[in-house]
Backbone as JSON, one array per atom type, in Angstrom:
{
  "sequence": "MLPVSTKRALEILSRLQHLYPNATCSLDYSTPVQLLVATILSAQCTDERVNKVTPGLFGRFPDAESLANADLSELEELVRSTGFYRNKAKNIQGACRMIFKDFNAVVPNKMEELLKLPGVARKTANVVLAHAYGINAGVTVDTHVKRLSQRLGLTKNTEPVGIEKDLMKLLPQPDWENWSIRLIYHGRAVCKARSPGCDVCKLADLCAMKLSK",
  "N": [[-24.37, -155.55, 190.61], [-23.67, -154.18, 187.45], [-22.69, -155.97, 184.46], [-19.61, -155.4, 182.62], [-19.96, -155.21, 179.83], [-22.65, -154.51, 179.61], [-22.66, -152.03, 180.89], [-21.07, -150.57, 179.08], [-22.72, -150.66, 176.81], [-24.93, -149.21, 177.74], [-23.76, -146.72, 178.19], [-23.03, -146.05, 175.58], [-25.6, -145.89, 174.47], [-26.6, -143.7, 175.93], [-24.97, -141.64, 174.98], [-25.66, -141.66, 172.29], [-28.31, -140.84, 172.47], [-27.93, -138.23, 173.29], [-26.55, -137.21, 171.1], [-28.37, -137.5, 169.0], [-31.08, -136.37, 169.58], [-33.64, -136.0, 168.55], [-34.18, -138.1, 166.91], [-36.0, -140.22, 164.76], [-38.17, -142.58, 163.09], [-37.31, -142.81, 159.69], [-38.91, -143.22, 157.53], [-41.71, -142.22, 155.56], [-45.12, -142.19, 156.37], [-48.64, -142.77, 156.95], [-50.37, -144.55, 158.11], [-50.56, -147.77, 159.85], [-50.48, -149.86, 157.88], [-49.32, -148.56, 155.73], [-46.82, -148.01, 156.81], [-45.87, -150.61, 157.11], [-45.73, -151.42, 154.4], [-43.88, -149.52, 153.39], [-41.64, -150.25, 154.87], [-41.15, -152.84, 153.95], [-40.44, -152.15, 151.34], [-38.06, -150.86, 151.88], [-36.03, -152.68, 152.1], [-32.77, -153.42, 151.2], [-32.58, -150.92, 150.03], [-32.53, -147.35, 150.09], [-34.01, -145.27, 152.64], [-34.58, -142.75, 151.76], [-35.0, -143.05, 149.0], [-37.25, -144.73, 149.07], [-39.1, -142.98, 150.2], [-39.52, -141.3, 148.11], [-40.94, -142.82, 146.4], [-43.27, -143.73, 147.71], [-45.32, -141.64, 147.96], [-46.68, -141.55, 145.44], [-47.41, -144.22, 145.24], [-49.06, -144.65, 147.53], [-50.93, -142.73, 147.03], [-52.29, -143.82, 144.96], [-52.94, -146.4, 145.89], [-54.07, -146.54, 148.86], [-54.63, -148.15, 151.11], [-54.98, -151.38, 152.81], [-56.96, -152.91, 151.49], [-57.14, -151.8, 148.89], [-54.53, -152.21, 147.99], [-54.43, -154.98, 148.09], [-56.14, -155.62, 146.03], [-54.97, -154.54, 143.82], [-53.72, -154.14, 140.46], [-51.16, -156.26, 139.64], [-49.01, -155.77, 137.89], [-49.1, -152.99, 137.64], [-48.57, -152.27, 140.24], [-45.98, -153.26, 140.49], [-44.65, -151.55, 138.72], [-44.91, -149.11, 140.01], [-43.26, -149.43, 142.23], [-40.82, -149.97, 141.2], [-38.3, -148.6, 141.2], [-37.21, -149.08, 143.68], [-35.81, -151.38, 143.67], [-35.51, -154.98, 143.23], [-38.16, -155.24, 142.55], [-40.26, -156.87, 141.61], [-40.47, -159.02, 143.4], [-40.91, -157.56, 145.76], [-43.35, -156.25, 145.2], [-45.03, -158.46, 144.91], [-44.91, -159.53, 147.51], [-45.93, -157.39, 149.02], [-48.55, -157.24, 148.04], [-49.45, -159.82, 148.72], [-49.2, -159.76, 151.52], [-51.02, -157.73, 152.16], [-53.41, -158.85, 151.23], [-53.68, -160.95, 153.04], [-53.85, -159.49, 155.41], [-56.25, -158.13, 154.96], [-58.04, -160.26, 154.65], [-57.64, -162.05, 156.86], [-57.24, -160.5, 159.12], [-59.14, -158.55, 159.4], [-58.61, -156.25, 157.87], [-56.78, -154.84, 159.34], [-53.53, -154.14, 160.37], [-51.79, -156.57, 162.13], [-50.87, -156.54, 165.65], [-49.1, -158.18, 166.92], [-46.1, -160.02, 167.23], [-45.88, -162.75, 166.35], [-48.03, -162.97, 164.61], [-47.52, -161.0, 162.68], [-45.25, -162.09, 161.51], [-46.28, -164.05, 159.94], [-47.03, -162.88, 157.62], [-46.41, -162.44, 154.13], [-43.12, -161.58, 153.09], [-42.36, -160.43, 155.48], [-40.08, -160.3, 158.0], [-38.29, -160.43, 161.15], [-37.07, -157.89, 161.35], [-38.73, -156.08, 159.87], [-41.13, -156.52, 161.24], [-40.46, -155.63, 163.84], [-40.07, -152.88, 163.38], [-42.65, -152.05, 162.58], [-44.21, -152.74, 164.86], [-43.0, -151.14, 166.83], [-43.2, -148.45, 165.86], [-45.76, -148.1, 164.84], [-47.4, -149.08, 166.85], [-46.2, -148.65, 169.29], [-44.85, -150.69, 170.63], [-42.2, -152.37, 171.99], [-40.88, -155.0, 170.87], [-38.57, -156.18, 170.13], [-35.18, -155.72, 168.92], [-34.53, -153.75, 166.19], [-32.66, -154.83, 163.52], [-30.84, -153.66, 161.08], [-28.67, -153.05, 158.24], [-26.97, -151.02, 159.16], [-27.21, -151.15, 161.99], [-26.29, -153.73, 162.4], [-23.6, -153.52, 161.46], [-22.47, -151.46, 163.1], [-22.93, -152.42, 165.72], [-21.31, -154.64, 165.74], [-18.79, -153.45, 165.27], [-18.56, -151.91, 167.56], [-18.16, -153.82, 169.38], [-20.2, -155.22, 170.66], [-21.42, -157.51, 169.93], [-20.69, -160.73, 168.59], [-21.94, -162.12, 166.77], [-23.05, -162.82, 163.42], [-25.4, -163.03, 162.1], [-28.63, -161.5, 161.77], [-30.67, -162.29, 163.69], [-29.22, -163.43, 165.8], [-27.62, -161.24, 166.52], [-29.62, -159.48, 167.33], [-30.61, -160.82, 169.63], [-28.36, -160.67, 171.31], [-28.18, -157.9, 171.71], [-30.61, -157.36, 172.93], [-30.19, -158.44, 175.42], [-28.4, -156.67, 176.51], [-29.53, -154.14, 176.61], [-32.08, -151.97, 178.01], [-35.53, -152.83, 177.71], [-37.43, -150.71, 177.04], [-35.83, -149.07, 175.49], [-35.13, -150.36, 173.18], [-35.96, -149.91, 170.45], [-35.33, -147.24, 170.32], [-32.55, -147.38, 170.51], [-31.89, -148.64, 168.03], [-32.8, -146.78, 166.04], [-31.22, -144.5, 166.58], [-28.65, -145.55, 166.29], [-28.7, -146.14, 163.61], [-28.86, -143.53, 162.54], [-26.31, -142.65, 163.34], [-24.71, -144.38, 161.92], [-25.22, -143.59, 159.31], [-24.29, -140.96, 159.35], [-21.68, -140.87, 160.49], [-20.24, -143.37, 161.2], [-19.59, -144.87, 158.72], [-19.87, -147.44, 156.18], [-17.62, -147.93, 154.42], [-15.81, -145.9, 154.98], [-15.32, -145.15, 157.94], [-15.77, -142.48, 160.21], [-13.71, -142.22, 162.36], [-12.09, -140.31, 163.57], [-13.72, -138.21, 164.26], [-15.7, -139.31, 165.71], [-17.93, -139.6, 168.4], [-18.11, -141.81, 169.89], [-15.77, -143.13, 169.89], [-13.92, -143.75, 171.96], [-15.13, -145.85, 173.15], [-15.25, -147.82, 171.35], [-14.7, -150.98, 169.99], [-13.44, -151.56, 167.56], [-11.92, -149.26, 167.07], [-10.27, -149.23, 169.36], [-8.81, -151.5, 168.96], [-6.97, -150.89, 167.07]],
  "CA": [[-23.45, -154.74, 189.8], [-23.86, -154.46, 186.02], [-21.52, -156.43, 183.72], [-18.9, -154.37, 181.87], [-20.56, -155.07, 178.5], [-23.91, -153.78, 179.77], [-22.3, -150.63, 181.18], [-20.63, -149.96, 177.81], [-23.9, -150.49, 175.95], [-25.75, -148.12, 178.29], [-23.04, -145.46, 177.94], [-23.2, -145.77, 174.14], [-26.99, -145.46, 174.3], [-26.71, -142.36, 176.48], [-24.32, -140.69, 174.06], [-26.48, -141.59, 171.07], [-29.49, -140.02, 172.8], [-27.47, -136.84, 173.33], [-26.16, -136.81, 169.75], [-29.52, -137.51, 168.09], [-32.23, -136.3, 170.49], [-34.93, -135.99, 167.84], [-34.18, -139.18, 165.93], [-37.23, -141.0, 164.64], [-38.24, -143.38, 161.87], [-37.1, -141.95, 158.52], [-39.9, -143.52, 156.5], [-42.94, -141.43, 155.59], [-46.31, -143.04, 156.36], [-49.77, -142.23, 157.69], [-51.1, -145.63, 158.77], [-49.74, -148.96, 160.04], [-50.25, -150.61, 156.64], [-48.36, -147.8, 154.93], [-45.5, -148.24, 157.41], [-45.5, -151.98, 156.74], [-45.36, -151.42, 152.98], [-42.65, -148.75, 153.24], [-40.54, -151.02, 155.44], [-40.86, -153.9, 152.98], [-39.74, -151.52, 150.22], [-36.75, -150.36, 152.3], [-35.02, -153.74, 152.06], [-31.73, -153.17, 150.19], [-32.91, -149.65, 149.4], [-32.47, -146.27, 151.07], [-35.29, -144.67, 153.04], [-34.78, -141.58, 150.9], [-35.6, -143.53, 147.75], [-38.6, -145.22, 149.39], [-39.96, -141.82, 150.43], [-39.85, -140.71, 146.81], [-41.86, -143.74, 145.73], [-44.54, -143.97, 148.41], [-46.44, -140.72, 147.71], [-47.42, -142.01, 144.28], [-47.97, -145.54, 145.55], [-50.18, -144.53, 148.48], [-51.96, -141.93, 146.39], [-53.05, -144.75, 144.11], [-53.42, -147.53, 146.71], [-53.81, -146.02, 150.21], [-54.93, -149.04, 152.24], [-54.79, -152.81, 152.57], [-57.92, -153.42, 150.51], [-56.77, -151.37, 147.53], [-53.28, -152.89, 147.63], [-54.76, -156.39, 147.88], [-56.85, -155.76, 144.76], [-54.25, -153.81, 142.77], [-53.14, -154.86, 139.34], [-49.79, -156.52, 140.07], [-48.05, -155.11, 136.99], [-49.09, -151.58, 138.01], [-47.88, -152.2, 141.53], [-44.55, -153.44, 140.19], [-44.13, -150.34, 138.09], [-44.87, -148.04, 141.01], [-42.17, -149.65, 143.19], [-39.68, -150.46, 140.42], [-37.03, -147.94, 141.5], [-36.69, -149.51, 144.97], [-35.05, -152.61, 143.48], [-36.2, -156.25, 143.53], [-39.54, -154.75, 142.58], [-41.26, -157.93, 141.4], [-40.64, -159.74, 144.67], [-41.51, -156.65, 146.74], [-44.76, -156.05, 144.85], [-45.73, -159.7, 145.23], [-45.03, -159.63, 148.97], [-46.85, -156.35, 149.5], [-49.92, -157.64, 147.74], [-49.76, -161.01, 149.52], [-49.38, -159.34, 152.91], [-52.26, -156.95, 152.27], [-54.53, -159.78, 151.08], [-53.81, -161.66, 154.3], [-54.33, -158.52, 156.4], [-57.65, -157.86, 154.67], [-58.83, -161.47, 154.81], [-57.48, -162.73, 158.14], [-57.11, -159.58, 160.25], [-60.15, -157.49, 159.27], [-57.99, -155.09, 157.22], [-55.96, -154.13, 160.33], [-52.21, -154.74, 160.55], [-51.74, -157.15, 163.48], [-49.91, -155.93, 166.58], [-48.38, -159.24, 167.6], [-44.97, -160.49, 166.43], [-46.14, -164.04, 165.7], [-48.98, -162.76, 163.51], [-46.83, -160.25, 161.64], [-44.29, -162.97, 160.83], [-47.01, -164.9, 158.99], [-47.27, -162.11, 156.39], [-45.36, -162.53, 153.12], [-42.14, -160.5, 153.04], [-42.14, -159.85, 156.8], [-39.22, -160.96, 158.96], [-38.28, -159.72, 162.44], [-36.72, -156.48, 161.17], [-39.94, -155.35, 159.48], [-42.11, -156.62, 162.32], [-40.03, -154.75, 164.93], [-40.33, -151.49, 162.98], [-44.1, -151.82, 162.62], [-44.68, -152.8, 166.24], [-42.49, -149.99, 167.6], [-43.61, -147.12, 165.38], [-47.21, -148.04, 164.63], [-48.14, -149.47, 168.04], [-45.47, -148.34, 170.52], [-44.49, -151.95, 171.29], [-40.81, -152.77, 171.8], [-40.85, -156.46, 170.92], [-37.22, -156.61, 169.83], [-34.27, -154.7, 168.41], [-34.46, -153.76, 164.73], [-31.29, -155.0, 163.05], [-30.61, -153.45, 159.66], [-27.24, -153.12, 157.92], [-26.25, -150.09, 160.03], [-27.2, -151.69, 163.35], [-25.39, -154.89, 162.36], [-22.21, -153.06, 161.31], [-22.01, -150.69, 164.26], [-22.93, -153.26, 166.91], [-20.1, -155.46, 165.63], [-17.62, -152.58, 165.44], [-18.53, -151.48, 168.96], [-17.83, -154.98, 170.21], [-21.36, -155.63, 171.45], [-21.85, -158.82, 169.45], [-19.8, -161.46, 167.68], [-22.82, -162.79, 165.82], [-23.1, -162.24, 162.08], [-26.77, -163.1, 161.62], [-29.48, -160.53, 162.46], [-31.39, -162.81, 164.86], [-28.24, -163.56, 166.86], [-27.27, -159.88, 166.94], [-30.77, -158.96, 168.07], [-30.64, -161.46, 170.95], [-27.27, -160.11, 172.1], [-28.52, -156.51, 172.06], [-31.74, -157.39, 173.86], [-29.65, -158.76, 176.74], [-27.58, -155.56, 176.98], [-30.26, -152.88, 176.65], [-33.42, -152.02, 178.6], [-36.56, -153.0, 176.68], [-38.01, -149.46, 176.53], [-34.89, -148.39, 174.6], [-34.72, -151.23, 172.07], [-36.11, -149.22, 169.16], [-34.55, -146.02, 170.5], [-31.17, -147.76, 170.16], [-31.78, -148.91, 166.6], [-32.96, -145.56, 165.26], [-30.05, -143.62, 166.77], [-27.48, -146.2, 165.7], [-28.85, -145.93, 162.16], [-28.45, -142.15, 162.29], [-24.85, -142.56, 163.5], [-24.12, -145.11, 160.81], [-25.34, -142.76, 158.11], [-23.57, -139.69, 159.47], [-20.3, -140.96, 160.94], [-19.62, -144.69, 161.11], [-20.0, -145.39, 157.41], [-19.36, -148.79, 155.89], [-16.29, -147.96, 153.79], [-14.9, -144.89, 155.54], [-15.82, -144.69, 159.24], [-15.13, -141.24, 160.66], [-13.24, -142.46, 163.73], [-11.45, -139.12, 164.14], [-14.75, -137.29, 164.76], [-16.75, -140.11, 166.35], [-18.1, -139.39, 169.84], [-18.13, -143.13, 170.54], [-14.48, -143.74, 169.58], [-13.26, -144.29, 173.16], [-15.87, -147.04, 173.56], [-15.37, -148.66, 170.15], [-13.76, -152.1, 169.93], [-12.65, -151.45, 166.35], [-10.96, -148.17, 167.28], [-9.33, -149.61, 170.41], [-7.97, -152.61, 168.49], [-5.98, -150.39, 166.11]],
  "C": [[-23.56, -155.16, 188.33], [-22.58, -154.99, 185.39], [-20.91, -155.29, 182.91], [-19.55, -154.13, 180.51], [-21.87, -154.29, 178.56], [-23.64, -152.3, 180.05], [-21.87, -149.91, 179.91], [-21.82, -149.69, 176.92], [-24.75, -149.33, 176.43], [-25.08, -146.76, 178.1], [-23.15, -145.07, 176.46], [-24.6, -145.25, 173.87], [-27.16, -144.02, 174.78], [-26.1, -141.32, 175.54], [-25.11, -140.55, 172.77], [-27.71, -140.73, 171.3], [-29.13, -138.54, 172.83], [-27.16, -136.34, 171.91], [-27.36, -136.65, 168.82], [-30.82, -137.47, 168.91], [-33.58, -136.4, 169.8], [-35.03, -137.1, 166.8], [-35.5, -139.95, 165.94], [-37.19, -141.78, 163.33], [-38.18, -142.47, 160.64], [-38.13, -142.18, 157.41], [-41.15, -142.67, 156.68], [-44.15, -142.36, 155.48], [-47.41, -142.36, 157.17], [-50.5, -143.28, 158.5], [-50.17, -146.82, 158.98], [-49.48, -149.74, 158.75], [-49.28, -149.87, 155.73], [-46.95, -147.95, 155.48], [-45.0, -149.63, 157.05], [-44.99, -152.03, 155.3], [-44.04, -150.68, 152.78], [-41.45, -149.52, 153.77], [-40.17, -152.2, 154.54], [-40.05, -153.33, 151.81], [-38.32, -151.11, 150.59], [-35.66, -151.42, 152.29], [-34.07, -153.49, 150.89], [-32.04, -151.92, 149.36], [-32.86, -148.57, 150.47], [-33.87, -145.77, 151.42], [-35.61, -143.47, 152.17], [-35.46, -141.97, 149.6], [-37.03, -144.0, 147.99], [-39.56, -144.04, 149.55], [-40.29, -141.06, 149.14], [-40.9, -141.53, 146.06], [-43.23, -143.77, 146.38], [-45.63, -142.92, 148.2], [-47.31, -141.16, 146.53], [-48.1, -143.34, 144.54], [-49.19, -145.41, 146.45], [-51.28, -143.6, 147.97], [-52.88, -142.8, 145.55], [-53.7, -145.86, 144.94], [-53.16, -147.2, 148.18], [-53.97, -147.01, 151.35], [-54.77, -150.51, 151.84], [-55.72, -153.36, 151.49], [-57.52, -153.04, 149.09], [-55.47, -152.03, 147.08], [-53.53, -154.37, 147.35], [-55.38, -156.61, 146.52], [-56.17, -155.06, 143.59], [-53.83, -154.72, 141.63], [-51.65, -155.02, 139.64], [-48.76, -155.83, 139.19], [-47.97, -153.61, 137.29], [-48.34, -151.37, 139.32], [-46.37, -152.34, 141.34], [-43.94, -152.17, 139.62], [-43.98, -149.2, 139.1], [-43.69, -148.18, 141.97], [-40.86, -150.05, 142.5], [-38.35, -149.88, 140.9], [-36.46, -148.32, 142.86], [-35.86, -150.79, 144.86], [-35.84, -153.84, 143.88], [-37.71, -156.05, 143.51], [-40.57, -155.83, 142.38], [-41.54, -158.67, 142.7], [-41.31, -158.85, 145.71], [-42.99, -156.43, 146.46], [-45.59, -157.29, 145.19], [-45.94, -159.84, 146.73], [-46.0, -158.61, 149.54], [-48.29, -156.76, 149.25], [-50.34, -158.85, 148.57], [-50.01, -160.66, 150.97], [-50.7, -158.62, 153.09], [-53.49, -157.83, 152.08], [-54.76, -160.54, 152.38], [-54.34, -160.73, 155.39], [-55.83, -158.29, 156.21], [-58.53, -159.07, 155.0], [-58.82, -162.01, 156.24], [-57.48, -161.8, 159.36], [-58.04, -158.36, 160.13], [-59.57, -156.17, 158.78], [-57.14, -154.26, 158.19], [-54.63, -154.86, 160.48], [-52.12, -155.29, 161.97], [-50.65, -156.5, 164.34], [-49.2, -156.96, 167.44], [-47.29, -159.79, 166.67], [-45.29, -161.75, 165.66], [-47.12, -163.91, 164.54], [-48.33, -161.99, 162.36], [-45.89, -161.15, 160.84], [-44.97, -163.95, 159.87], [-47.19, -164.2, 157.64], [-46.12, -162.28, 155.41], [-44.42, -161.32, 153.16], [-41.82, -159.87, 154.39], [-41.28, -160.78, 157.65], [-39.15, -160.09, 160.21], [-37.95, -158.23, 162.29], [-37.97, -155.66, 160.86], [-40.96, -155.37, 160.61], [-41.74, -155.7, 163.49], [-40.32, -153.29, 164.62], [-41.82, -151.18, 163.1], [-44.62, -151.79, 164.05], [-44.26, -151.55, 167.02], [-43.12, -148.68, 167.17], [-45.1, -147.0, 165.1], [-47.98, -148.27, 165.92], [-47.42, -149.17, 169.36], [-45.06, -149.57, 171.32], [-43.03, -152.3, 170.97], [-40.69, -154.28, 171.97], [-39.45, -157.0, 170.68], [-36.39, -155.43, 169.36], [-34.21, -154.82, 166.89], [-33.0, -153.82, 164.3], [-31.25, -154.85, 161.53], [-29.1, -153.46, 159.42], [-26.41, -152.19, 158.81], [-26.12, -150.65, 161.45], [-26.25, -152.89, 163.42], [-23.94, -154.43, 162.35], [-21.69, -152.39, 162.58], [-21.98, -151.53, 165.54], [-21.71, -154.18, 166.91], [-18.86, -154.61, 165.88], [-17.45, -152.14, 166.89], [-18.23, -152.62, 169.92], [-18.96, -155.48, 171.07], [-21.92, -156.98, 171.02], [-20.77, -159.42, 168.57], [-20.62, -162.22, 166.65], [-22.79, -162.08, 164.47], [-24.5, -162.25, 161.5], [-27.67, -162.16, 162.43], [-30.17, -161.05, 163.71], [-30.44, -162.96, 166.04], [-27.81, -162.21, 167.42], [-28.38, -159.29, 167.79], [-30.82, -159.53, 169.48], [-29.56, -160.89, 171.86], [-27.63, -158.7, 172.59], [-29.67, -156.45, 173.06], [-31.28, -157.69, 175.29], [-28.93, -157.56, 177.36], [-28.38, -154.29, 177.26], [-31.62, -153.02, 177.32], [-34.49, -152.05, 177.5], [-37.16, -151.69, 176.18], [-37.11, -148.73, 175.53], [-34.49, -149.22, 173.38], [-34.83, -150.52, 170.72], [-35.36, -147.89, 169.17], [-33.1, -146.26, 170.08], [-31.02, -147.89, 168.64], [-31.83, -147.63, 165.77], [-31.72, -144.68, 165.38], [-28.77, -144.24, 166.21], [-27.51, -146.08, 164.18], [-28.43, -144.51, 161.78], [-26.92, -142.02, 162.34], [-24.14, -143.29, 162.37], [-24.16, -144.33, 159.51], [-24.41, -141.55, 158.16], [-22.08, -139.85, 159.72], [-19.65, -142.32, 160.65], [-20.05, -145.41, 159.84], [-19.29, -146.7, 157.1], [-17.91, -148.77, 155.4], [-15.31, -146.98, 154.43], [-15.43, -144.36, 156.86], [-15.05, -143.47, 159.73], [-14.67, -141.34, 162.1], [-12.68, -141.2, 164.39], [-12.47, -138.13, 164.7], [-15.85, -138.01, 165.54], [-16.77, -139.91, 167.85], [-18.17, -140.71, 170.61], [-16.77, -143.81, 170.45], [-13.81, -144.39, 170.79], [-13.95, -145.55, 173.68], [-15.89, -148.11, 172.46], [-14.29, -149.73, 170.11], [-12.88, -152.01, 168.7], [-11.56, -150.39, 166.5], [-9.88, -148.57, 168.28], [-8.39, -150.71, 169.97], [-6.88, -152.16, 167.54], [-4.69, -150.03, 166.81]]
}
C-alpha cells in the first residue's frame, strides 16, 4: 500500500498532466550544446528573455567549437540582457572548451560528466539529460518547483538538492522531468510567488498551504 504522501504526489502529477498536456521545455534550441547554453543563461532570468537572446547568439556561435573560440567580450555583449552576463559568458565558454577538448565536441550524457562543466549544477544537468537525451536522472528544481513543492507539502527542505531527493522518492522515475515542467507551468500561470491564485487552483484541495489557512 502506497504511503499517503506518495498518493498525494501521484494525484497532483495526474492533475498537472491533465491541466498541461502539451507542456514541454520552454527554451528554444536545436542541439544539446544549445540547450546547455540556454539553460545556463536561464539562471535568474526568464525563459522568454533567454529566447530573445539565443537567436543572435547561436546565429553567431552555433556550436561548441565556435563558442569555445569566441571573443569573450563579444560573448558577454550578446548575453548581457540575461543578467550576470560576465559570469555566464565565462561559464559558457569554459564549458564549451571542455566539451570540445575532453568530449570530442559532444555534450556528455552522464550526470557526473556534466557536473564537471563550468556553470553546470544538477538543475542544468537534469534539463540537458532529459530534453537532449531522454534520460530522467533526477528532478529539475528551479524556483517554481521549489516554491510549489514546499507549498504543496511535499518537502520541508529548503535547498534544491534536498528537495530533489524528496521528490525522487515520491514520484516514478519516468515522470521526474514531466513533473518539473508541468509544475513550472502551474507556477507561472496560477501559483505565483507573491499572489498565488488559490481560488482558481485545481490543486487547492491537495495543497498544504491552502489547507493550513
